[in-house]
Coordinates of C-alpha atoms and ligand atoms in Angstrom, one line a residue:
M1 CA 2.2 2.5 50.2
K2 CA 2.7 0.0 52.3
Y3 CA 5.8 -2.8 52.2
F4 CA 5.4 -5.9 52.0
S5 CA 7.7 -9.3 51.8
S6 CA 7.9 -10.9 49.1
R7 CA 7.3 -14.9 50.8
G8 CA 4.6 -13.6 52.3
G9 CA 5.2 -13.7 56.3
M10 CA 5.6 -9.5 57.1
E11 CA 3.3 -8.0 58.3
P12 CA 2.4 -4.7 56.2
Q13 CA 5.5 -1.3 57.3
D14 CA 6.5 1.9 55.5
F15 CA 8.8 3.5 54.0
S16 CA 10.8 4.5 56.8
E17 CA 9.9 1.5 58.6
I18 CA 11.8 -0.8 55.8
L19 CA 14.4 1.7 55.2
L20 CA 17.1 0.8 56.9
E21 CA 16.4 -2.8 56.3
G22 CA 15.2 -4.8 53.1
L23 CA 14.8 -7.6 54.4
A24 CA 12.1 -9.0 55.4
P25 CA 11.8 -11.8 58.8
D26 CA 10.9 -14.8 56.5
G27 CA 13.5 -13.9 54.9
G28 CA 12.4 -12.9 51.6
L29 CA 13.0 -9.1 50.2
A30 CA 9.7 -6.1 50.4
V31 CA 8.1 -4.9 47.8
P32 CA 5.5 -1.9 46.9
E33 CA 2.3 -2.8 47.4
F34 CA 2.0 -1.1 43.7
Y35 CA 3.4 0.7 41.5
P36 CA 2.2 3.8 41.2
Q37 CA 1.5 4.6 37.9
V38 CA 3.1 7.5 35.8
P39 CA 1.0 9.0 32.7
L40 CA 2.9 10.1 29.8
S41 CA 0.8 13.4 30.4
V42 CA 2.9 14.1 33.5
L43 CA 5.3 12.7 32.3
E44 CA 6.0 15.3 29.8
S45 CA 5.6 18.5 32.3
W46 CA 8.5 16.3 34.2
K47 CA 10.6 17.5 31.4
S48 CA 11.4 21.5 32.2
L49 CA 11.8 19.9 36.2
N50 CA 15.7 19.1 36.7
Y51 CA 17.5 16.6 39.4
G52 CA 16.2 17.3 42.5
E53 CA 12.8 18.1 41.6
L54 CA 12.5 15.2 39.8
A55 CA 14.0 12.5 42.6
F56 CA 11.0 14.4 44.9
E57 CA 8.1 13.7 42.3
V58 CA 9.6 9.9 42.3
L59 CA 10.2 9.6 45.7
K60 CA 7.1 10.4 46.9
A61 CA 5.1 8.3 45.4
Y62 CA 7.5 5.8 47.6
A63 CA 8.0 7.6 50.4
T64 CA 4.7 8.4 51.9
D65 CA 5.3 8.8 55.3
I66 CA 7.9 11.6 54.8
P67 CA 6.5 14.6 54.8
E68 CA 6.5 16.6 51.9
A69 CA 8.8 18.7 53.0
D70 CA 10.9 17.4 54.7
L71 CA 11.6 14.9 51.1
K72 CA 11.9 17.8 49.6
A73 CA 14.5 19.4 51.1
L74 CA 16.5 15.7 50.9
T75 CA 16.6 15.8 47.7
T76 CA 17.9 19.5 46.9
K77 CA 20.7 18.9 49.2
T78 CA 21.9 16.1 48.0
Y79 CA 21.8 16.4 43.7
T80 CA 24.1 19.2 44.0
K81 CA 26.3 19.7 41.6
A82 CA 29.2 20.4 44.2
V83 CA 28.7 16.6 45.3
Y84 CA 28.5 15.2 41.6
G85 CA 30.8 17.9 39.2
T86 CA 27.6 19.4 37.4
A87 CA 24.4 21.0 37.9
E88 CA 22.9 17.9 35.2
I89 CA 23.6 15.4 37.8
T90 CA 23.7 12.5 35.6
P91 CA 25.2 14.1 32.2
L92 CA 24.6 11.8 28.5
R93 CA 27.5 11.7 26.3
E94 CA 26.8 9.9 22.4
L95 CA 28.8 7.5 22.3
F96 CA 28.3 5.7 18.3
D97 CA 25.1 3.9 16.1
G98 CA 22.2 5.3 18.7
I99 CA 24.0 4.2 21.5
K100 CA 24.6 6.8 24.8
V101 CA 26.3 6.4 27.6
L102 CA 24.2 7.9 30.5
E103 CA 27.1 8.8 33.7
L104 CA 25.9 7.5 36.9
S105 CA 29.7 7.8 38.4
N106 CA 30.4 11.2 38.7
G107 CA 30.1 10.9 43.0
P108 CA 32.8 10.7 45.5
T109 CA 33.3 7.7 45.0
L110 CA 33.3 7.7 40.6
A111 CA 31.2 4.7 40.2
F112 CA 26.4 5.1 40.6
K113 CA 26.6 4.4 44.0
D114 CA 26.7 7.2 44.6
M115 CA 23.3 7.7 43.3
A116 CA 21.4 6.4 45.7
M117 CA 23.7 5.8 48.5
Q118 CA 24.2 9.4 49.0
L119 CA 20.4 10.1 50.0
L120 CA 20.3 7.6 52.3
G121 CA 22.6 9.3 54.1
N122 CA 20.6 12.3 54.3
L123 CA 18.2 10.2 54.3
F124 CA 19.0 8.3 57.7
E125 CA 20.3 10.9 59.3
Y126 CA 16.6 12.2 58.5
Q127 CA 15.2 10.0 60.2
L128 CA 17.5 9.1 62.8
A129 CA 17.5 12.3 64.8
R130 CA 13.7 12.2 63.7
T131 CA 13.1 9.3 65.9
N132 CA 16.1 10.0 68.5
R133 CA 18.0 6.8 67.4
E134 CA 21.3 5.1 67.1
L135 CA 22.9 2.6 63.3
N136 CA 25.5 0.6 63.4
I137 CA 25.4 -0.2 59.9
L138 CA 27.3 -3.7 58.7
G139 CA 27.7 -4.4 55.6
A140 CA 29.2 -6.8 52.7
T141 CA 31.1 -4.9 49.8
S142 CA 33.2 -6.3 46.7
G143 CA 33.9 -2.8 46.5
D144 CA 32.0 -0.2 45.5
T145 CA 29.2 -0.2 47.3
G146 CA 30.9 -0.1 50.7
S147 CA 33.4 3.2 49.4
A148 CA 29.8 4.8 48.1
A149 CA 28.0 3.5 51.5
E150 CA 31.6 4.5 53.9
Y151 CA 31.3 8.3 51.7
A152 CA 27.6 9.1 52.5
M153 CA 27.8 7.5 56.5
R154 CA 31.0 9.8 57.1
G155 CA 30.9 11.8 60.0
K156 CA 27.2 11.4 60.3
K157 CA 25.4 11.9 63.8
G158 CA 24.0 8.4 65.8
V159 CA 26.0 6.0 63.0
R160 CA 28.2 3.5 62.4
V161 CA 29.5 1.7 59.5
F162 CA 31.0 -1.1 60.0
M163 CA 31.7 -2.7 56.0
L164 CA 33.5 -6.6 55.2
S165 CA 35.3 -6.3 52.2
P166 CA 37.2 -9.3 50.2
L167 CA 40.7 -9.5 51.2
G168 CA 43.3 -8.8 48.0
K169 CA 39.6 -9.1 45.2
M170 CA 39.6 -6.0 45.2
S171 CA 41.3 -3.5 43.1
A172 CA 44.9 -1.1 44.7
F173 CA 42.7 1.6 43.7
Q174 CA 39.3 0.4 45.5
R175 CA 40.8 -0.7 48.5
A176 CA 42.9 3.4 48.9
Q177 CA 39.1 5.1 48.8
M178 CA 37.3 2.9 51.6
Y179 CA 40.5 2.0 54.1
S180 CA 41.8 6.0 53.8
L181 CA 39.1 6.8 55.8
Q182 CA 39.8 8.2 59.5
D183 CA 36.2 9.4 60.4
P184 CA 35.5 7.6 64.1
N185 CA 32.6 6.3 63.0
I186 CA 34.1 4.0 60.0
F187 CA 35.2 1.2 60.2
N188 CA 36.6 -1.3 57.7
I189 CA 37.3 -5.5 58.4
A190 CA 39.0 -7.3 55.2
V191 CA 37.8 -10.6 54.8
E192 CA 39.8 -14.2 54.3
G193 CA 37.4 -14.8 51.2
L194 CA 35.4 -13.9 47.7
F195 CA 32.4 -11.2 48.7
D196 CA 30.6 -13.5 49.1
D197 CA 31.7 -15.2 52.3
C198 CA 31.8 -11.8 53.1
Q199 CA 27.6 -11.2 51.8
D200 CA 27.2 -14.3 53.8
V201 CA 28.9 -13.3 56.9
V202 CA 26.9 -10.4 57.4
K203 CA 23.5 -12.2 57.0
A204 CA 24.9 -15.0 59.5
V205 CA 24.7 -12.2 62.0
S206 CA 21.8 -10.8 60.8
E207 CA 20.4 -14.2 62.1
D208 CA 20.6 -13.5 65.2
L209 CA 17.6 -11.3 66.1
E210 CA 18.8 -11.0 69.7
Y211 CA 22.5 -9.5 69.1
K212 CA 21.0 -7.4 66.1
A213 CA 18.3 -5.6 68.2
R214 CA 21.6 -5.1 71.0
Q215 CA 23.8 -3.5 68.5
K216 CA 20.9 -2.0 66.3
I217 CA 22.4 -3.4 63.3
G218 CA 21.5 -1.9 60.4
T219 CA 22.2 -2.4 56.4
V220 CA 22.6 -0.3 53.1
N221 CA 23.3 -3.1 51.2
S222 CA 22.2 -3.8 47.0
I223 CA 18.4 -5.1 48.5
N224 CA 17.6 -2.2 49.8
W225 CA 15.6 -0.7 49.4
G226 CA 15.7 3.3 50.3
R227 CA 18.8 2.3 46.8
I228 CA 16.3 0.4 45.4
S229 CA 13.7 3.5 44.8
A230 CA 16.2 6.6 44.7
Q231 CA 18.1 4.2 41.6
V232 CA 14.5 4.3 39.3
V233 CA 14.9 8.1 39.2
Y234 CA 17.9 8.0 36.6
Y235 CA 16.0 5.9 34.2
F236 CA 13.5 9.2 34.2
N237 CA 15.6 11.9 33.7
A238 CA 17.5 10.7 31.1
Y239 CA 14.3 9.0 29.6
L240 CA 13.5 13.0 29.1
R241 CA 16.5 13.5 27.7
T242 CA 17.1 11.0 25.5
A243 CA 12.8 10.0 24.2
E244 CA 12.7 13.1 20.5
K245 CA 8.8 13.0 21.7
I246 CA 7.0 11.6 25.5
G247 CA 6.0 8.2 24.4
D248 CA 8.9 7.5 22.4
P249 CA 10.0 4.1 23.6
V250 CA 14.0 3.7 24.6
S251 CA 16.2 1.4 25.8
F252 CA 19.1 0.5 28.4
A253 CA 21.7 -1.8 29.3
V254 CA 23.2 -1.9 32.5
P255 CA 25.8 -3.8 33.9
S256 CA 24.5 -6.4 36.7
G257 CA 25.7 -8.1 39.5
N258 CA 23.3 -8.5 42.6
F259 CA 20.3 -7.1 40.6
G260 CA 19.6 -3.7 41.9
N261 CA 20.5 -1.3 39.2
V262 CA 18.1 -3.3 36.6
L263 CA 15.6 -3.7 39.3
A264 CA 15.4 0.0 39.4
G265 CA 14.5 0.2 35.3
H266 CA 12.2 -1.9 35.4
I267 CA 10.6 -0.7 38.1
A268 CA 10.8 2.6 36.5
R269 CA 8.7 0.6 33.0
Q270 CA 6.4 -0.9 35.2
M271 CA 5.7 2.8 36.6
G272 CA 4.1 3.4 33.6
L273 CA 8.3 5.2 31.8
P274 CA 8.1 4.3 28.3
I275 CA 10.8 1.3 28.3
R276 CA 11.6 -1.3 25.0
K277 CA 14.2 -3.3 26.4
L278 CA 16.6 -3.4 29.5
I279 CA 19.9 -5.1 28.8
V280 CA 20.6 -6.9 31.4
A281 CA 24.6 -7.7 30.5
T282 CA 26.8 -9.7 32.8
N283 CA 30.5 -11.1 32.9
E284 CA 32.2 -14.3 33.1
N285 CA 30.5 -14.2 35.9
N286 CA 26.9 -15.0 34.2
V287 CA 23.9 -16.0 36.2
L288 CA 22.1 -13.4 35.3
D289 CA 22.4 -14.2 31.6
E290 CA 21.2 -18.2 31.6
F291 CA 19.0 -17.1 33.7
F292 CA 16.9 -14.3 30.7
K293 CA 18.2 -17.1 27.7
T294 CA 17.3 -20.2 29.2
G295 CA 14.9 -20.1 32.1
V296 CA 17.3 -22.3 35.1
Y297 CA 18.6 -20.1 37.7
R298 CA 21.3 -21.5 39.0
P299 CA 22.8 -19.3 42.0
R300 CA 27.0 -20.4 41.9
K301 CA 29.3 -21.6 45.1
S302 CA 31.9 -19.0 45.8
A303 CA 35.1 -21.8 44.6
E304 CA 32.5 -21.5 40.8
T305 CA 32.4 -17.4 41.0
Y306 CA 34.5 -15.8 38.4
I307 CA 37.8 -13.2 39.5
T308 CA 37.3 -10.4 36.8
S309 CA 38.8 -7.4 35.7
S310 CA 35.0 -6.2 36.2
P311 CA 34.9 -6.8 40.2
S312 CA 32.0 -5.6 40.3
M313 CA 30.0 -7.8 39.3
D314 CA 32.1 -10.7 40.5
I315 CA 28.4 -12.5 42.2
S316 CA 27.6 -14.9 42.6
K317 CA 24.1 -15.2 43.0
A318 CA 21.7 -11.3 42.5
S319 CA 20.4 -10.3 45.3
N320 CA 17.3 -8.9 44.1
F321 CA 16.2 -11.4 41.9
E322 CA 14.0 -12.2 43.5
R323 CA 11.6 -9.2 43.9
F324 CA 11.6 -9.4 40.0
V325 CA 10.8 -13.1 39.3
Y326 CA 8.1 -12.1 42.2
D327 CA 6.2 -9.7 39.8
L328 CA 7.1 -12.5 36.7
L329 CA 4.5 -14.6 38.8
G330 CA 2.2 -12.6 39.4
R331 CA 3.2 -11.2 42.7
D332 CA 1.8 -14.1 43.8
P333 CA 3.8 -14.1 47.6
K334 CA 3.2 -18.2 47.9
A335 CA 4.6 -19.0 44.5
L336 CA 7.4 -17.2 45.4
K337 CA 7.9 -19.3 48.6
A338 CA 7.8 -22.0 47.0
L339 CA 10.0 -21.3 43.8
W340 CA 12.9 -20.2 47.1
Q341 CA 12.1 -23.1 48.5
D342 CA 12.7 -25.2 44.9
L343 CA 15.8 -22.9 44.6
A344 CA 17.1 -24.7 49.0
K345 CA 16.8 -28.2 48.2
E346 CA 17.4 -27.9 44.0
G347 CA 20.1 -25.6 44.7
Q348 CA 18.6 -24.2 41.1
F349 CA 15.3 -23.3 39.4
D350 CA 14.1 -24.2 36.2
L351 CA 10.8 -22.1 34.2
S352 CA 11.9 -23.2 30.8
Q353 CA 8.8 -24.6 31.1
D354 CA 6.6 -22.8 32.1
A355 CA 4.4 -20.4 30.4
R356 CA 5.8 -17.4 31.7
F357 CA 9.0 -17.7 31.4
K358 CA 7.2 -15.7 28.2
R359 CA 6.5 -12.9 29.9
V360 CA 10.7 -12.1 31.2
E361 CA 10.8 -10.7 27.5
E362 CA 7.6 -9.8 25.5
T363 CA 6.0 -8.5 29.0
F364 CA 8.3 -7.1 31.0
G365 CA 11.4 -6.1 27.9
F366 CA 14.4 -8.0 29.0
Q367 CA 17.1 -9.5 27.0
S368 CA 20.8 -10.1 28.4
G369 CA 24.5 -10.7 27.7
C370 CA 27.9 -11.7 28.6
S371 CA 31.2 -10.8 28.1
N372 CA 34.5 -11.8 29.3
H373 CA 38.2 -10.3 29.9
Q374 CA 38.9 -10.0 25.6
N375 CA 35.4 -8.5 24.6
R376 CA 36.4 -5.4 27.1
L377 CA 40.3 -5.1 26.5
D378 CA 38.1 -5.3 22.2
T379 CA 35.5 -2.7 23.6
I380 CA 37.5 -0.4 25.6
R381 CA 39.8 0.4 22.9
E382 CA 37.0 0.4 20.1
V383 CA 35.6 3.4 22.0
Y384 CA 38.5 5.1 23.0
S385 CA 39.6 4.8 19.4
R386 CA 36.1 6.1 18.2
T387 CA 36.1 8.6 20.4
G388 CA 38.7 8.7 23.0
T389 CA 37.1 8.6 26.0
L390 CA 37.8 6.2 28.3
I391 CA 35.1 3.5 29.5
D392 CA 35.8 1.6 32.0
T393 CA 35.4 -2.4 32.2
H394 CA 31.9 -2.8 33.9
T395 CA 30.3 0.0 31.0
A396 CA 32.3 -1.5 28.9
D397 CA 30.7 -5.7 29.6
A398 CA 27.4 -3.2 28.8
V399 CA 28.1 -1.4 25.6
K400 CA 29.2 -4.9 24.3
V401 CA 25.8 -6.2 24.8
A402 CA 24.5 -2.9 23.9
R403 CA 26.6 -3.4 20.5
E404 CA 24.9 -6.9 20.0
L405 CA 20.5 -5.4 21.0
V406 CA 20.5 -2.2 18.8
E407 CA 17.7 -2.3 17.4
P408 CA 17.1 1.3 14.3
G409 CA 15.3 3.6 15.7
V410 CA 15.8 3.3 19.8
P411 CA 18.1 4.8 21.4
M412 CA 20.0 2.8 23.7
V413 CA 21.6 4.3 27.2
V414 CA 23.7 2.3 28.6
L415 CA 24.5 2.8 32.6
E416 CA 27.6 4.3 32.9
T417 CA 28.7 2.2 36.0
A418 CA 31.9 3.3 37.4
L419 CA 35.3 5.8 35.3
A420 CA 37.6 3.8 34.4
V421 CA 40.4 5.3 37.0
K422 CA 39.0 3.0 39.2
F423 CA 40.2 0.0 36.3
A424 CA 43.6 1.2 35.4
E425 CA 45.3 -1.7 34.9
T426 CA 42.4 -3.1 32.4
I427 CA 42.1 0.3 31.2
E428 CA 46.1 0.4 31.2
E429 CA 46.0 -3.5 28.6
A430 CA 43.4 -1.8 26.0
T431 CA 44.8 1.0 25.3
G432 CA 47.9 2.0 26.6
Q433 CA 46.8 5.0 28.1
T434 CA 46.7 6.0 31.9
P435 CA 43.0 7.1 33.1
P436 CA 43.3 10.8 34.6
V437 CA 42.9 11.5 38.3
P438 CA 40.7 13.2 39.3
A439 CA 41.5 16.4 42.2
A440 CA 40.9 15.0 44.4
F441 CA 41.8 10.9 44.6
E442 CA 45.0 11.9 43.7
G443 CA 47.9 10.1 45.7
I444 CA 45.2 8.2 48.0
E445 CA 46.8 5.0 47.5
K446 CA 49.6 6.6 48.9
L447 CA 47.1 7.5 52.1
P448 CA 47.6 5.9 55.6
Q449 CA 44.7 2.9 56.1
R450 CA 42.6 2.2 58.6
V451 CA 41.3 -1.2 58.5
V452 CA 41.1 -4.9 60.3
E453 CA 41.8 -8.8 58.9
M454 CA 39.8 -11.4 59.4
P455 CA 38.9 -14.9 59.1
V456 CA 35.7 -15.5 57.6
S457 CA 34.2 -16.4 61.0
V458 CA 30.6 -15.1 62.4
D459 CA 31.9 -14.9 65.6
Q460 CA 35.3 -12.9 65.1
V461 CA 33.0 -10.5 63.5
K462 CA 30.2 -9.9 66.0
A463 CA 32.7 -9.8 69.2
F464 CA 35.2 -7.0 67.0
I465 CA 31.2 -4.9 66.0
A466 CA 30.4 -5.0 70.3
V467 CA 33.6 -3.6 72.0
N468 CA 33.8 -1.1 68.8
T469 CA 29.9 -0.4 69.7
G470 CA 30.4 -0.1 74.1
L471 CA 27.2 -1.6 73.8
Ligands
PLP501 C1 27.3 -2.2 42.3 C2 27.9 -2.3 41.1 C3 28.0 -2.8 39.6 C4 26.5 -3.9 39.4 O1 25.6 -3.0 39.7 P1 24.0 -4.5 40.8 O2 23.3 -3.3 40.3 O3 24.3 -5.1 41.9 O4 23.5 -5.5 39.6 C5 28.0 -3.1 38.7 N1 29.3 -2.1 37.8 C6 29.7 -1.0 39.1 C7 30.8 -0.9 38.5 C8 29.0 -1.3 40.6 O5 29.6 -1.4 41.5

C-alpha cells in the first residue's frame, strides 16, 4: 500500500514513512492509494476474532511495510484488558429506542483517543528502534488528544512530547491528567489563546523545515494516518457485535470535531462494511453540520469559536475533512487542490450547486445534526433517568442527534468518546449526580503540576523545544 498527498504533491510513500507525519510536503494530507475491500464472507470469518486479532486483520492491509509477525505482536500488546479495563476492549451497551453506546473510553485517559494512541505509542517505539532514530512529538490539544498522546508516549525510549494546550480552556480534570505527569520526556506548554492558536503555532513550527529536521519534530495530531487507521478497527468490531446477520445495515452517530473519528467510519464503509448512515454530530461549533446540510464549508476564526460544555469539539476548522472531500471529488488531487485554493482565497467553498454534493448522503451515507448546552443537559438527564447511567457531554451531543435520525429496524451505534467524570461540572448541572472517579484518578486534581505558560509565539515555542532537546 502506497500513500499519496490529497493535493498531488508527494512521491508515493509507505505506511512507516507517513506514520510520524500525516501532513504532506505540499500541505495536503496523506491518503492511501485505494481502500482494501473486505467481502462479507471475510467479515463473517472475523466474527470469532478478539479485538487485537481484528486490529491486526484491518491494519495489515494498510501497514504493508511492517512484517506481519511484528504487527501482530504490536496489536496483541496494545489491546489488552490491562490497558482498556475489559477483555472486550470496546463493550457495547443498550441505551433505548434502538440506540446502543459503544464504549471507547475505558483506556488510561478515559477518552476514545486512547484507542488509537496506545497503538501509536507502541508503533513509534518499534519504528524508532528499527531505524535507530529519535523523535520529538509536537502537538496541540484541546484536551483529550494531548493527554492520550502523553499517556501513550510516557517513558517510551527515543520519544519526547511537547504538547501545547489553551491556557484555562480545559476542565480541571483534563488539566490534572496532563499536567500532573512528571515523566522527564513529557513537556506541557499552556498557551495564552484558543486551541486553534495552538494548532497554528504547531503548523508554523512544522513549516520551518530546517528547524523541524534538526529538532526531529513529528506530530500525533488528528491528521496522523496511524491514528485514523487504528480507529477504523472499532467500527468493524461494533458492527460484528451489532448486526444480527452479516450484511445487515448498522448506522453510527459520532461526536465530531476534527473529523478524525467519523472519517475512520467513512473508511470502514468504503472498505465494504455495511454501514448505512454515518451521522456527524457537532456542538455549537457547527462548521461540519453546516457543510452536510448546505454544501457550504466555512471554517471560522478563533474569535468566532464558542467555548462549550463539550470542549473537545470546539474547533473552527475540521482538519481531516480534506480526506473526505478528496473522496467526494472522485479522488482527484487536481480538483481537491483547486477547491482548497478557493478556500484559502475566499475563506469558504460552496458545493451546493455541484452535482457531487448529492453524493454526500446518497453515496457516502452522511447526515448531520448539532446540539447546544441545553440539549446536552436534557439528554444527559434523560439518559440517566431512563438507564441509570451517566454519559459525558460529547456523547450526549451524538445521542441527541442519533435520536432525531434513527430509523426503524436499523441499529444505531453512538460512539462514546469520553467518560462523564471528565466533564463532571456539566453532569452535576444536568443530574445533580457527581460522576464516579475511577480509582486510578482519585485525587488527581491535587497532585503537583508540571507545565510552562507562554504567549502565542512561534519563536518562544521553538526556543523551549531546542533547550530541552539539546539539538
Ligand atoms: C477528540 C474528541 C472528539 C472529536 O473527535 P474528532 O476525531 O476530532 O472528530 C469528540 N469527543 C471527545 C471526547 C474527544 O476527545
